[in-house]
Amino acid sequence: MFSFGDSVAETGNICVVSSVNATELDALTCTHRPYGITYFGRPSCRWCDGRIVVDFIAQSLGLPLLPPSKSKGKDFSRGANMAITDPVWNHGSLSVQIQWFEKLIPSICATKRNCKEFLAKSLFQFGGFGGNDYNVQLLELGLTIEQAKRLIALGALHIVVPGILPTGCLPLFLTLFTDDELDQYGCLKRFNRLTEYHNSMLRKQLQILQGKHRSTRIMYADYYSQVYHMVQQPKKFGLSNPFEACCGAGGGKYNFDLSARCGMTGATTACRNRSARLSWDGVHPTEAANKMIADAWLNGPYCTPPILS
């Protein structure tokens, strides 16, 4: 299994890249407690209290947690994660990740024929985009499709492409845009309209791509609908306070403040019942939410077709 994406799919590349600079590494709040507390018992360079969606999917497939592709001395024979939270995210980011993957493959499978067979049996997953990387990702719709084409050309037969989270429901944006109009559930209308438009265009492009590559299984993972349903009916999913960040020192309705984010000084305590929260740090989902999302991608109904179908 091979994964690409941003902070929603990050499992350590940014920490590997930043490890040569102690100051830069310390500035990453995901390297501070209470990140990682639920599953790892310590920060794991994931923007979550525990596992993220790609972790749950890997474990469900009987695979180890995907090692960051920039790690040294790791075994990548069962997969790798190219995702990275780049503080200077640019329009070549996904393209760069594909380049990393292309350089990595020869070390796993020696010949072109062996690589074709290896890749045909592998699952490729683009990360669900959202939060702090959202603005650039809106502009990268075409780029995402282009990278999917590159994977298909390499021999990929199973590709998962998620849409964008309902950004209008994120504590981050709800805190920053207090004067915007809210919908009946408490989400920012214009942000969600923009996200819906992006996701609809992405689905159309994927349908076109699928039509050109019948032997490839392209799966659209509907991040938006599932998370929005969690906001609309939190009790149905065993959740409460869907707009309140579990970790942070912002206080108020959303518990989010850019200057008091999770992991910063004074913001190192998480909420008591993490398993009943949707938002971990105001941007990224909790481990509990990630598990529900992964289950719905593996078995349906929020992935078309489901990964395990």
Coordinates of C-alpha atoms in Angstrom, one line a residue:
M1 CA 0.0 0.0 0.0
F2 CA 1.3 3.4 -0.9
S3 CA -0.1 6.7 0.3
F4 CA 0.2 10.3 -0.9
G5 CA -1.2 13.6 0.6
D6 CA -0.9 16.3 3.1
S7 CA -1.3 16.6 6.9
V8 CA -4.4 14.4 7.0
A9 CA -2.3 11.5 5.7
E10 CA 1.1 12.5 7.2
T11 CA 2.8 9.7 9.2
G12 CA 6.3 11.2 9.7
N13 CA 8.0 12.6 6.6
I14 CA 7.9 16.1 7.8
C15 CA 9.7 15.0 11.0
V16 CA 12.3 13.1 9.1
V17 CA 13.0 16.1 6.9
S18 CA 13.0 18.5 9.9
S19 CA 15.1 16.2 12.1
V20 CA 18.4 17.9 11.1
N21 CA 17.1 21.2 12.6
A22 CA 16.0 20.9 16.3
T23 CA 14.3 24.3 16.2
E24 CA 12.3 23.4 13.1
L25 CA 11.4 20.0 14.5
D26 CA 10.3 21.5 17.9
A27 CA 8.1 24.0 16.0
L28 CA 5.9 21.2 14.7
T29 CA 3.2 20.9 17.3
C30 CA 2.5 17.3 16.3
T31 CA 5.8 16.4 17.9
H32 CA 4.4 17.5 21.3
R33 CA 2.1 15.9 23.7
P34 CA -0.8 15.1 23.8
Y35 CA -0.5 14.1 20.0
G36 CA -0.4 10.4 19.7
I37 CA -1.6 9.7 23.2
T38 CA -4.5 7.4 22.4
Y39 CA -2.7 4.7 20.4
F40 CA 1.1 5.3 20.5
G41 CA 1.3 6.8 24.0
R42 CA 3.6 9.5 22.6
P43 CA 3.7 11.9 19.6
S44 CA 4.2 9.9 16.4
C45 CA 4.3 12.9 13.9
R46 CA 0.7 12.3 13.0
W47 CA -1.7 15.2 13.4
C48 CA -4.0 13.1 15.6
D49 CA -4.4 11.6 19.0
G50 CA -3.7 8.2 17.5
R51 CA -4.1 6.5 14.2
I52 CA -5.2 8.2 11.0
V53 CA -7.3 6.7 8.1
V54 CA -4.4 5.3 6.2
D55 CA -3.3 3.4 9.4
F56 CA -6.6 1.8 9.9
I57 CA -6.8 0.7 6.2
A58 CA -3.3 -0.7 6.3
Q59 CA -4.1 -2.7 9.5
S60 CA -7.4 -4.0 8.0
L61 CA -5.5 -5.3 5.0
G62 CA -3.0 -7.1 7.3
L63 CA -0.2 -4.7 6.5
P64 CA 2.1 -2.9 8.9
L65 CA 1.7 0.8 9.5
L66 CA 3.2 2.5 6.4
P67 CA 6.7 3.9 7.1
P68 CA 7.5 7.5 6.0
S69 CA 9.2 7.2 2.6
K70 CA 12.0 9.6 3.6
S71 CA 13.0 7.3 6.5
K72 CA 16.4 5.6 6.3
G73 CA 16.9 1.9 6.7
K74 CA 13.1 1.0 6.5
D75 CA 11.6 -1.9 4.8
F76 CA 9.3 -0.6 2.0
S77 CA 8.4 -4.0 0.5
R78 CA 4.9 -3.8 1.9
G79 CA 4.3 -0.1 1.4
A80 CA 5.3 3.5 2.2
N81 CA 3.8 6.8 2.8
M82 CA 4.9 9.7 0.7
A83 CA 2.5 12.2 2.4
I84 CA 4.1 15.3 4.0
T85 CA 3.0 18.4 5.7
D86 CA 5.0 21.0 3.9
P87 CA 5.0 24.4 5.6
V88 CA 5.6 25.9 2.2
W89 CA 3.1 23.8 0.3
N90 CA 3.4 24.4 -3.4
H91 CA 1.7 23.3 -6.6
G92 CA 4.3 20.7 -7.3
S93 CA 3.9 18.9 -3.9
L94 CA 1.9 15.9 -5.2
S95 CA 4.1 15.8 -8.2
V96 CA 7.2 15.7 -6.0
Q97 CA 5.6 12.8 -4.0
I98 CA 5.1 10.8 -7.2
Q99 CA 8.8 11.5 -8.0
W100 CA 9.8 10.1 -4.6
F101 CA 7.7 7.0 -5.3
E102 CA 9.3 6.5 -8.7
K103 CA 12.7 6.7 -7.2
L104 CA 11.7 4.3 -4.4
I105 CA 10.2 1.5 -6.6
P106 CA 13.5 0.2 -8.1
S107 CA 14.7 -0.6 -4.5
I108 CA 11.6 -2.8 -4.0
C109 CA 11.2 -4.6 -7.3
A110 CA 14.3 -5.1 -9.5
T111 CA 12.9 -5.4 -13.0
K112 CA 10.2 -3.5 -14.9
R113 CA 8.1 -6.7 -15.2
N114 CA 8.4 -7.5 -11.5
C115 CA 7.4 -3.9 -10.7
K116 CA 4.3 -4.1 -12.9
E117 CA 3.2 -7.2 -11.1
F118 CA 4.0 -5.7 -7.7
L119 CA 2.1 -2.5 -8.4
A120 CA -0.9 -4.3 -9.8
K121 CA -1.3 -6.0 -6.4
S122 CA -0.9 -2.8 -4.5
L123 CA -3.4 -0.3 -3.1
F124 CA -2.7 3.4 -3.8
Q125 CA -4.4 6.1 -1.7
F126 CA -4.3 9.8 -2.0
G127 CA -4.9 11.5 1.3
G128 CA -8.1 13.3 2.1
F129 CA -7.3 17.0 1.7
G130 CA -8.5 19.6 4.1
G131 CA -7.6 22.1 6.9
N132 CA -4.5 24.1 6.6
D133 CA -3.6 22.6 3.2
Y134 CA -7.1 23.2 1.8
N135 CA -6.7 26.4 -0.1
V136 CA -3.9 25.1 -2.3
Q137 CA -5.6 21.7 -2.8
L138 CA -8.6 23.5 -4.3
L139 CA -6.3 24.6 -7.1
E140 CA -4.8 21.2 -7.5
L141 CA -7.8 19.3 -8.8
G142 CA -6.2 18.8 -12.2
L143 CA -2.9 18.0 -10.6
T144 CA -4.5 15.2 -8.5
I145 CA -6.0 13.7 -11.7
E146 CA -2.6 14.0 -13.5
Q147 CA -0.9 12.1 -10.6
A148 CA -3.5 9.4 -10.8
K149 CA -2.7 9.0 -14.5
R150 CA 1.0 8.7 -13.7
L151 CA 0.3 5.9 -11.2
I152 CA -1.9 4.1 -13.8
A153 CA 1.0 4.4 -16.3
L154 CA 3.3 2.8 -13.8
G155 CA 0.9 -0.1 -13.4
A156 CA -1.4 0.8 -10.6
L157 CA -4.8 -1.0 -10.7
H158 CA -6.3 0.0 -7.4
I159 CA -6.5 3.7 -6.6
V160 CA -8.4 5.5 -3.8
V161 CA -9.0 9.2 -4.3
P162 CA -10.9 11.1 -1.5
G163 CA -12.7 14.3 -1.8
I164 CA -12.2 17.2 0.6
L165 CA -13.5 17.4 4.1
P166 CA -16.5 19.9 4.8
T167 CA -14.1 22.7 5.7
G168 CA -17.0 24.9 6.7
C169 CA -17.5 22.7 9.7
L170 CA -13.9 22.8 10.9
P171 CA -13.3 24.7 14.2
L172 CA -10.3 26.5 12.5
F173 CA -12.5 28.2 9.9
L174 CA -15.5 28.7 12.2
T175 CA -13.2 30.6 14.6
L176 CA -11.5 32.7 11.9
F177 CA -14.7 33.6 10.0
T178 CA -17.2 34.5 12.7
D179 CA -19.2 36.9 10.5
D180 CA -20.0 34.4 7.8
E181 CA -23.4 32.9 7.4
L182 CA -23.9 29.5 9.0
D183 CA -26.2 26.7 7.8
Q184 CA -28.8 25.1 10.1
Y185 CA -26.2 22.7 11.6
G186 CA -23.7 25.4 12.4
C187 CA -21.2 25.1 9.4
L188 CA -20.0 28.0 7.2
K189 CA -22.2 28.0 4.1
R190 CA -19.8 29.5 1.6
F191 CA -16.9 27.2 2.5
N192 CA -19.0 24.1 2.2
R193 CA -20.5 25.2 -1.1
L194 CA -17.0 25.7 -2.5
T195 CA -16.0 22.2 -1.1
E196 CA -19.1 20.6 -2.7
Y197 CA -18.2 22.2 -6.0
H198 CA -14.7 20.9 -5.9
N199 CA -15.7 17.4 -4.9
S200 CA -18.3 17.3 -7.7
M201 CA -15.7 18.3 -10.3
L202 CA -13.3 15.8 -8.9
R203 CA -15.9 13.0 -9.3
K204 CA -16.6 14.0 -12.9
Q205 CA -12.9 13.9 -13.7
L206 CA -12.5 10.5 -12.0
Q207 CA -15.5 9.1 -14.0
I208 CA -13.8 10.3 -17.2
L209 CA -10.5 8.7 -16.1
Q210 CA -12.2 5.4 -15.2
G211 CA -13.8 5.3 -18.6
K212 CA -10.4 5.5 -20.3
H213 CA -8.9 2.8 -18.0
R214 CA -11.5 0.0 -17.6
S215 CA -9.0 -2.4 -16.0
T216 CA -8.1 0.0 -13.2
R217 CA -10.4 0.3 -10.2
I218 CA -10.6 4.0 -9.2
M219 CA -12.4 4.5 -5.9
Y220 CA -13.9 7.8 -4.9
A221 CA -13.9 8.2 -1.1
D222 CA -16.6 10.6 0.0
Y223 CA -14.9 12.4 2.9
Y224 CA -17.4 15.3 2.7
S225 CA -20.7 13.4 3.1
Q226 CA -19.5 11.2 5.9
V227 CA -18.0 14.0 8.1
Y228 CA -21.0 16.2 7.3
H229 CA -23.3 13.5 8.5
M230 CA -21.3 13.2 11.7
V231 CA -22.0 16.9 12.2
Q232 CA -25.6 16.6 11.4
Q233 CA -26.3 13.6 13.6
P234 CA -23.4 13.3 16.0
K235 CA -25.3 10.9 18.4
K236 CA -25.8 8.4 15.6
F237 CA -22.0 8.1 15.4
G238 CA -21.5 8.1 19.2
L239 CA -20.1 11.7 19.1
S240 CA -20.7 14.9 21.0
N241 CA -19.7 18.5 20.5
P242 CA -18.7 18.1 16.8
F243 CA -17.5 21.7 16.5
E244 CA -15.3 21.7 19.6
A245 CA -11.6 20.8 19.3
C246 CA -10.7 18.1 21.8
C247 CA -7.2 19.5 22.2
G248 CA -6.3 23.2 22.4
A249 CA -6.6 26.2 24.7
G250 CA -8.8 28.4 22.7
G251 CA -11.8 28.1 24.9
G252 CA -15.3 29.1 23.9
K253 CA -17.6 27.2 21.5
Y254 CA -14.9 25.9 19.2
N255 CA -11.9 25.7 21.6
F256 CA -9.6 26.9 18.9
D257 CA -7.0 29.7 18.8
L258 CA -4.1 30.0 16.4
S259 CA -1.9 31.1 19.2
A260 CA -2.9 28.4 21.5
R261 CA -3.2 25.3 19.3
C262 CA -2.9 21.8 20.4
G263 CA 0.7 21.0 21.5
M264 CA 1.6 24.6 22.2
T265 CA 2.5 25.8 25.7
G266 CA -0.6 25.7 27.8
A267 CA -2.4 23.5 25.3
T268 CA -1.1 20.1 26.2
T269 CA -4.2 18.5 27.7
A270 CA -6.8 16.7 25.7
C271 CA -10.5 16.4 26.4
R272 CA -11.6 13.6 28.7
N273 CA -13.6 11.6 26.2
R274 CA -11.6 11.5 23.0
S275 CA -13.6 8.6 21.6
A276 CA -16.7 10.8 21.5
R277 CA -15.1 13.7 19.6
L278 CA -15.0 14.5 15.9
S279 CA -12.3 17.2 15.9
W280 CA -8.9 16.5 17.5
D281 CA -7.1 19.8 17.1
G282 CA -9.6 22.0 15.2
V283 CA -8.3 20.8 11.8
H284 CA -7.8 17.1 11.9
P285 CA -10.2 14.3 13.0
T286 CA -9.7 12.2 16.2
E287 CA -8.6 8.6 16.0
A288 CA -12.2 7.6 16.8
A289 CA -13.5 9.5 13.8
N290 CA -10.7 8.2 11.6
K291 CA -11.7 4.6 12.4
M292 CA -15.3 5.3 11.4
I293 CA -14.1 6.9 8.2
A294 CA -11.7 4.0 7.3
D295 CA -14.4 1.4 8.0
A296 CA -16.8 3.2 5.7
W297 CA -14.2 3.4 2.9
L298 CA -13.3 -0.3 3.3
N299 CA -16.9 -1.6 3.4
G300 CA -19.1 1.3 2.2
P301 CA -21.2 3.3 2.0
Y302 CA -18.8 6.3 1.7
C303 CA -16.5 4.9 -0.9
T304 CA -17.5 4.0 -4.5
P305 CA -16.8 1.2 -4.9
P306 CA -15.8 0.1 -1.4
I307 CA -12.1 -0.9 -1.1
L308 CA -13.0 -4.4 0.0
S309 CA -15.6 -5.0 -2.7

